[in-house]
């Protein structure tokens, strides 16, 4: 039987044996190529999913740098946006608080101003440390919207100042709660988590003292209510009413 098989194989022509050998080589190459392509395809899918997971959340500004590795854990675009917004908050609320201490006639308004100064002095110290530890460039002046708010307060007549101050600051602080909760729950960076914890306590304190003034118009600060407006002008000769308060949903404070 063995000799018969040897005679059968040896009886094949050279061309036939060449054709069979070529087919086996081609098949082996095809199988190898498929094995190489499957992992590449899966890796591409994982990379796409990872990129989607590091995209900035709605309501945040994406600096396009993606998620970075740091000694304190991954630093996402949403994390960096939050840190910058904490810094921006101090850049306008500190001067607003100092002004309220000087211009406020009600003890509750002066107290609110004191809490703003004390809270943001400490929070600003912390955010600068966080920025340095994470290698972040932080703002050194208020945003255009925040500067507009400061201008409104500076230009407001004394009779309108306190209500405008309370309304602007209470609405701004109310906007931060959702962002704080999201960052605190989702960040994987320990420095950002600590900053969010401190900011949450500070914001809650500020909201409390602002509301204790009795001047908050809750219909205006609610998202469901109308956009906030300046208090009803008290007309004084030569005094212009302050401009309408703008609504900036994405400002931290």
Short mmCIF file of C-alpha atoms in Angstrom, two decimals:
data_model
loop_
_atom_site.label_atom_id
_atom_site.label_comp_id
_atom_site.label_asym_id
_atom_site.label_seq_id
_atom_site.Cartn_x
_atom_site.Cartn_y
_atom_site.Cartn_z
CA UNK A 1 0.00 0.00 0.00
CA UNK A 2 2.82 2.41 0.97
CA UNK A 3 4.67 1.77 -2.22
CA UNK A 4 1.46 2.43 -4.17
CA UNK A 5 1.08 5.89 -2.55
CA UNK A 6 4.69 6.71 -3.28
CA UNK A 7 4.20 5.73 -6.90
CA UNK A 8 1.02 7.92 -7.04
CA UNK A 9 2.82 10.96 -5.66
CA UNK A 10 5.87 10.44 -7.78
CA UNK A 11 3.61 9.98 -10.75
CA UNK A 12 2.32 13.54 -10.51
CA UNK A 13 3.75 15.91 -13.01
CA UNK A 14 6.10 18.66 -11.94
CA UNK A 15 3.52 21.29 -12.96
CA UNK A 16 0.86 19.69 -10.83
CA UNK A 17 3.12 19.48 -7.80
CA UNK A 18 4.09 23.13 -8.29
CA UNK A 19 0.44 24.19 -8.49
CA UNK A 20 -0.44 22.34 -5.29
CA UNK A 21 2.56 23.83 -3.46
CA UNK A 22 1.71 27.34 -4.60
CA UNK A 23 -1.88 26.92 -3.41
CA UNK A 24 -0.74 25.81 0.02
CA UNK A 25 1.62 28.79 0.32
CA UNK A 26 -1.11 31.26 -0.74
CA UNK A 27 -3.57 29.74 1.74
CA UNK A 28 -1.04 30.01 4.56
CA UNK A 29 -0.35 33.66 3.71
CA UNK A 30 -4.07 34.45 3.65
CA UNK A 31 -4.63 32.86 7.06
CA UNK A 32 -1.68 34.80 8.49
CA UNK A 33 -2.98 38.10 7.06
CA UNK A 34 -6.44 37.53 8.56
CA UNK A 35 -4.90 36.76 11.94
CA UNK A 36 -2.95 40.02 11.80
CA UNK A 37 -5.90 42.17 10.71
CA UNK A 38 -8.36 41.03 13.39
CA UNK A 39 -6.35 42.40 16.37
CA UNK A 40 -5.75 45.68 14.49
CA UNK A 41 -9.48 46.06 13.91
CA UNK A 42 -10.28 45.38 17.55
CA UNK A 43 -7.61 47.81 18.68
CA UNK A 44 -9.11 50.50 16.47
CA UNK A 45 -12.52 49.94 18.03
CA UNK A 46 -11.04 50.20 21.52
CA UNK A 47 -9.18 53.36 20.60
CA UNK A 48 -12.38 54.95 19.27
CA UNK A 49 -14.23 54.04 22.43
CA UNK A 50 -11.45 55.44 24.59
CA UNK A 51 -11.44 58.69 22.64
CA UNK A 52 -15.19 59.01 23.10
CA UNK A 53 -14.80 58.42 26.83
CA UNK A 54 -12.28 61.24 27.25
CA UNK A 55 -14.28 63.83 25.35
CA UNK A 56 -15.35 66.85 27.39
CA UNK A 57 -18.83 66.71 28.86
CA UNK A 58 -21.55 69.04 27.53
CA UNK A 59 -21.24 72.44 29.13
CA UNK A 60 -17.46 72.28 29.42
CA UNK A 61 -14.80 73.78 27.20
CA UNK A 62 -12.59 71.16 25.55
CA UNK A 63 -9.01 72.36 25.18
CA UNK A 64 -8.35 69.54 22.71
CA UNK A 65 -5.53 67.99 24.76
CA UNK A 66 -7.47 64.85 25.70
CA UNK A 67 -6.80 62.96 28.91
CA UNK A 68 -3.32 63.42 30.35
CA UNK A 69 -1.39 61.19 32.75
CA UNK A 70 -0.29 62.85 36.00
CA UNK A 71 1.15 61.69 39.32
CA UNK A 72 -2.32 62.25 40.82
CA UNK A 73 -4.27 60.24 38.26
CA UNK A 74 -5.69 60.88 34.77
CA UNK A 75 -6.52 64.53 34.05
CA UNK A 76 -9.42 64.91 31.61
CA UNK A 77 -10.53 67.93 29.60
CA UNK A 78 -13.50 68.31 31.97
CA UNK A 79 -11.12 68.31 34.95
CA UNK A 80 -8.99 71.07 33.46
CA UNK A 81 -12.05 73.11 32.54
CA UNK A 82 -13.29 72.84 36.12
CA UNK A 83 -9.96 73.94 37.62
CA UNK A 84 -9.85 76.98 35.34
CA UNK A 85 -13.42 77.92 36.23
CA UNK A 86 -12.65 77.77 39.95
CA UNK A 87 -9.80 80.19 39.33
CA UNK A 88 -12.07 82.47 37.25
CA UNK A 89 -14.68 82.47 40.02
CA UNK A 90 -12.21 83.92 42.49
CA UNK A 91 -11.05 86.57 40.05
CA UNK A 92 -14.44 88.27 40.05
CA UNK A 93 -16.03 87.20 43.34
CA UNK A 94 -13.15 88.43 45.47
CA UNK A 95 -13.47 92.04 44.23
CA UNK A 96 -17.28 91.75 44.30
CA UNK A 97 -17.10 90.66 47.94
CA UNK A 98 -14.76 93.50 48.91
CA UNK A 99 -17.05 95.97 47.19
CA UNK A 100 -20.11 94.62 49.04
CA UNK A 101 -18.30 95.09 52.36
CA UNK A 102 -17.80 98.76 51.48
CA UNK A 103 -21.08 99.63 49.76
CA UNK A 104 -23.52 97.39 51.59
CA UNK A 105 -25.87 99.12 54.02
CA UNK A 106 -27.51 95.95 55.33
CA UNK A 107 -25.41 93.88 57.77
CA UNK A 108 -26.49 90.72 55.86
CA UNK A 109 -25.04 92.08 52.60
CA UNK A 110 -21.76 93.04 54.26
CA UNK A 111 -21.65 89.58 55.85
CA UNK A 112 -22.18 87.97 52.45
CA UNK A 113 -19.33 90.06 51.08
CA UNK A 114 -17.07 88.93 53.92
CA UNK A 115 -17.86 85.27 53.25
CA UNK A 116 -17.07 85.73 49.54
CA UNK A 117 -13.68 87.26 50.37
CA UNK A 118 -12.76 84.64 52.97
CA UNK A 119 -14.02 81.68 50.94
CA UNK A 120 -12.37 82.63 47.68
CA UNK A 121 -9.10 83.69 49.30
CA UNK A 122 -8.70 80.14 50.57
CA UNK A 123 -10.10 78.50 47.43
CA UNK A 124 -7.85 80.62 45.22
CA UNK A 125 -4.82 79.54 47.25
CA UNK A 126 -5.80 75.91 46.72
CA UNK A 127 -6.54 76.21 43.01
CA UNK A 128 -3.15 77.83 42.37
CA UNK A 129 -1.46 74.89 44.10
CA UNK A 130 -3.52 72.45 42.02
CA UNK A 131 -2.65 74.25 38.81
CA UNK A 132 1.05 74.18 39.63
CA UNK A 133 1.00 70.50 40.62
CA UNK A 134 -0.82 69.53 37.42
CA UNK A 135 1.24 71.79 35.14
CA UNK A 136 -1.77 73.91 34.11
CA UNK A 137 -1.82 77.52 32.94
CA UNK A 138 -4.57 79.35 34.82
CA UNK A 139 -6.36 82.63 33.98
CA UNK A 140 -5.12 85.83 35.58
CA UNK A 141 -8.15 88.04 34.90
CA UNK A 142 -11.94 87.58 34.86
CA UNK A 143 -13.74 86.51 31.71
CA UNK A 144 -15.53 89.14 29.63
CA UNK A 145 -18.86 88.05 31.14
CA UNK A 146 -17.54 88.27 34.70
CA UNK A 147 -16.03 91.70 34.03
CA UNK A 148 -19.42 92.82 32.75
CA UNK A 149 -20.98 91.70 36.04
CA UNK A 150 -18.37 93.65 38.00
CA UNK A 151 -19.06 96.72 35.85
CA UNK A 152 -22.79 96.40 36.55
CA UNK A 153 -22.12 96.37 40.28
CA UNK A 154 -19.71 99.30 40.10
CA UNK A 155 -22.14 101.42 38.06
CA UNK A 156 -25.28 100.52 40.03
CA UNK A 157 -26.84 103.36 42.08
CA UNK A 158 -26.68 102.81 45.80
CA UNK A 159 -30.43 102.23 46.02
CA UNK A 160 -30.16 99.32 43.59
CA UNK A 161 -26.74 97.97 44.46
CA UNK A 162 -27.59 95.44 47.16
CA UNK A 163 -30.36 93.66 45.27
CA UNK A 164 -28.21 93.52 42.15
CA UNK A 165 -25.26 92.14 44.12
CA UNK A 166 -27.33 89.43 45.80
CA UNK A 167 -29.09 88.42 42.59
CA UNK A 168 -25.96 88.24 40.46
CA UNK A 169 -24.00 86.24 43.02
CA UNK A 170 -26.83 83.91 43.98
CA UNK A 171 -27.59 83.01 40.36
CA UNK A 172 -23.90 82.46 39.59
CA UNK A 173 -23.43 80.17 42.60
CA UNK A 174 -26.54 78.19 41.76
CA UNK A 175 -25.10 77.28 38.37
CA UNK A 176 -22.06 75.60 39.86
CA UNK A 177 -23.81 72.83 41.78
CA UNK A 178 -24.38 70.46 38.85
CA UNK A 179 -20.78 70.87 37.67
CA UNK A 180 -19.36 70.31 41.14
CA UNK A 181 -21.37 67.14 41.63
CA UNK A 182 -20.35 65.78 38.23
CA UNK A 183 -16.65 66.48 38.68
CA UNK A 184 -16.59 65.18 42.27
CA UNK A 185 -18.28 61.94 41.22
CA UNK A 186 -16.43 61.25 37.96
CA UNK A 187 -12.89 62.62 38.20
CA UNK A 188 -10.08 60.09 38.57
CA UNK A 189 -7.59 62.78 39.62
CA UNK A 190 -7.09 63.09 43.39
CA UNK A 191 -6.07 66.78 43.23
CA UNK A 192 -9.16 67.71 41.24
CA UNK A 193 -11.36 65.65 43.58
CA UNK A 194 -10.00 67.49 46.61
CA UNK A 195 -10.55 70.86 44.93
CA UNK A 196 -14.14 69.92 44.03
CA UNK A 197 -14.80 68.94 47.66
CA UNK A 198 -13.50 72.30 48.93
CA UNK A 199 -15.37 74.23 46.25
CA UNK A 200 -18.62 72.48 47.11
CA UNK A 201 -18.35 73.52 50.78
CA UNK A 202 -17.48 77.09 49.79
CA UNK A 203 -20.35 77.41 47.31
CA UNK A 204 -22.87 76.04 49.80
CA UNK A 205 -21.70 78.56 52.42
CA UNK A 206 -22.00 81.43 49.95
CA UNK A 207 -25.46 80.40 48.79
CA UNK A 208 -26.59 80.24 52.41
CA UNK A 209 -25.40 83.72 53.38
CA UNK A 210 -26.72 85.24 50.15
CA UNK A 211 -30.16 83.79 50.80
CA UNK A 212 -30.11 84.98 54.42
CA UNK A 213 -30.14 88.56 53.09
CA UNK A 214 -33.80 88.09 52.13
CA UNK A 215 -33.14 89.77 48.77
CA UNK A 216 -33.04 86.71 46.51
CA UNK A 217 -35.68 86.59 43.76
CA UNK A 218 -36.00 82.81 43.42
CA UNK A 219 -38.11 83.06 40.26
CA UNK A 220 -35.16 84.70 38.52
CA UNK A 221 -32.45 82.37 39.78
CA UNK A 222 -34.43 79.26 38.81
CA UNK A 223 -33.67 77.72 35.41
CA UNK A 224 -37.40 77.28 34.94
CA UNK A 225 -38.05 80.94 35.58
CA UNK A 226 -37.46 84.01 33.41
CA UNK A 227 -33.98 85.27 32.72
CA UNK A 228 -32.67 87.46 35.55
CA UNK A 229 -33.01 91.18 35.18
CA UNK A 230 -31.78 94.14 37.13
CA UNK A 231 -34.04 95.24 39.97
CA UNK A 232 -36.78 97.71 39.12
CA UNK A 233 -34.92 100.97 38.61
CA UNK A 234 -35.34 103.72 41.15
CA UNK A 235 -35.04 106.83 39.02
CA UNK A 236 -32.65 109.44 40.26
CA UNK A 237 -31.83 112.57 38.40
CA UNK A 238 -28.69 111.99 36.41
CA UNK A 239 -28.45 108.33 37.37
CA UNK A 240 -28.83 105.69 34.69
CA UNK A 241 -30.27 102.27 35.46
CA UNK A 242 -27.69 99.46 35.31
CA UNK A 243 -27.72 97.19 32.24
CA UNK A 244 -29.62 93.93 32.21
CA UNK A 245 -27.91 91.02 33.86
CA UNK A 246 -26.69 88.46 31.33
CA UNK A 247 -27.24 84.74 31.62
CA UNK A 248 -24.10 82.66 31.14
CA UNK A 249 -24.96 79.04 31.89
CA UNK A 250 -21.46 77.68 31.55
CA UNK A 251 -19.74 80.03 34.04
CA UNK A 252 -18.86 78.30 37.27
CA UNK A 253 -19.60 81.34 39.37
#
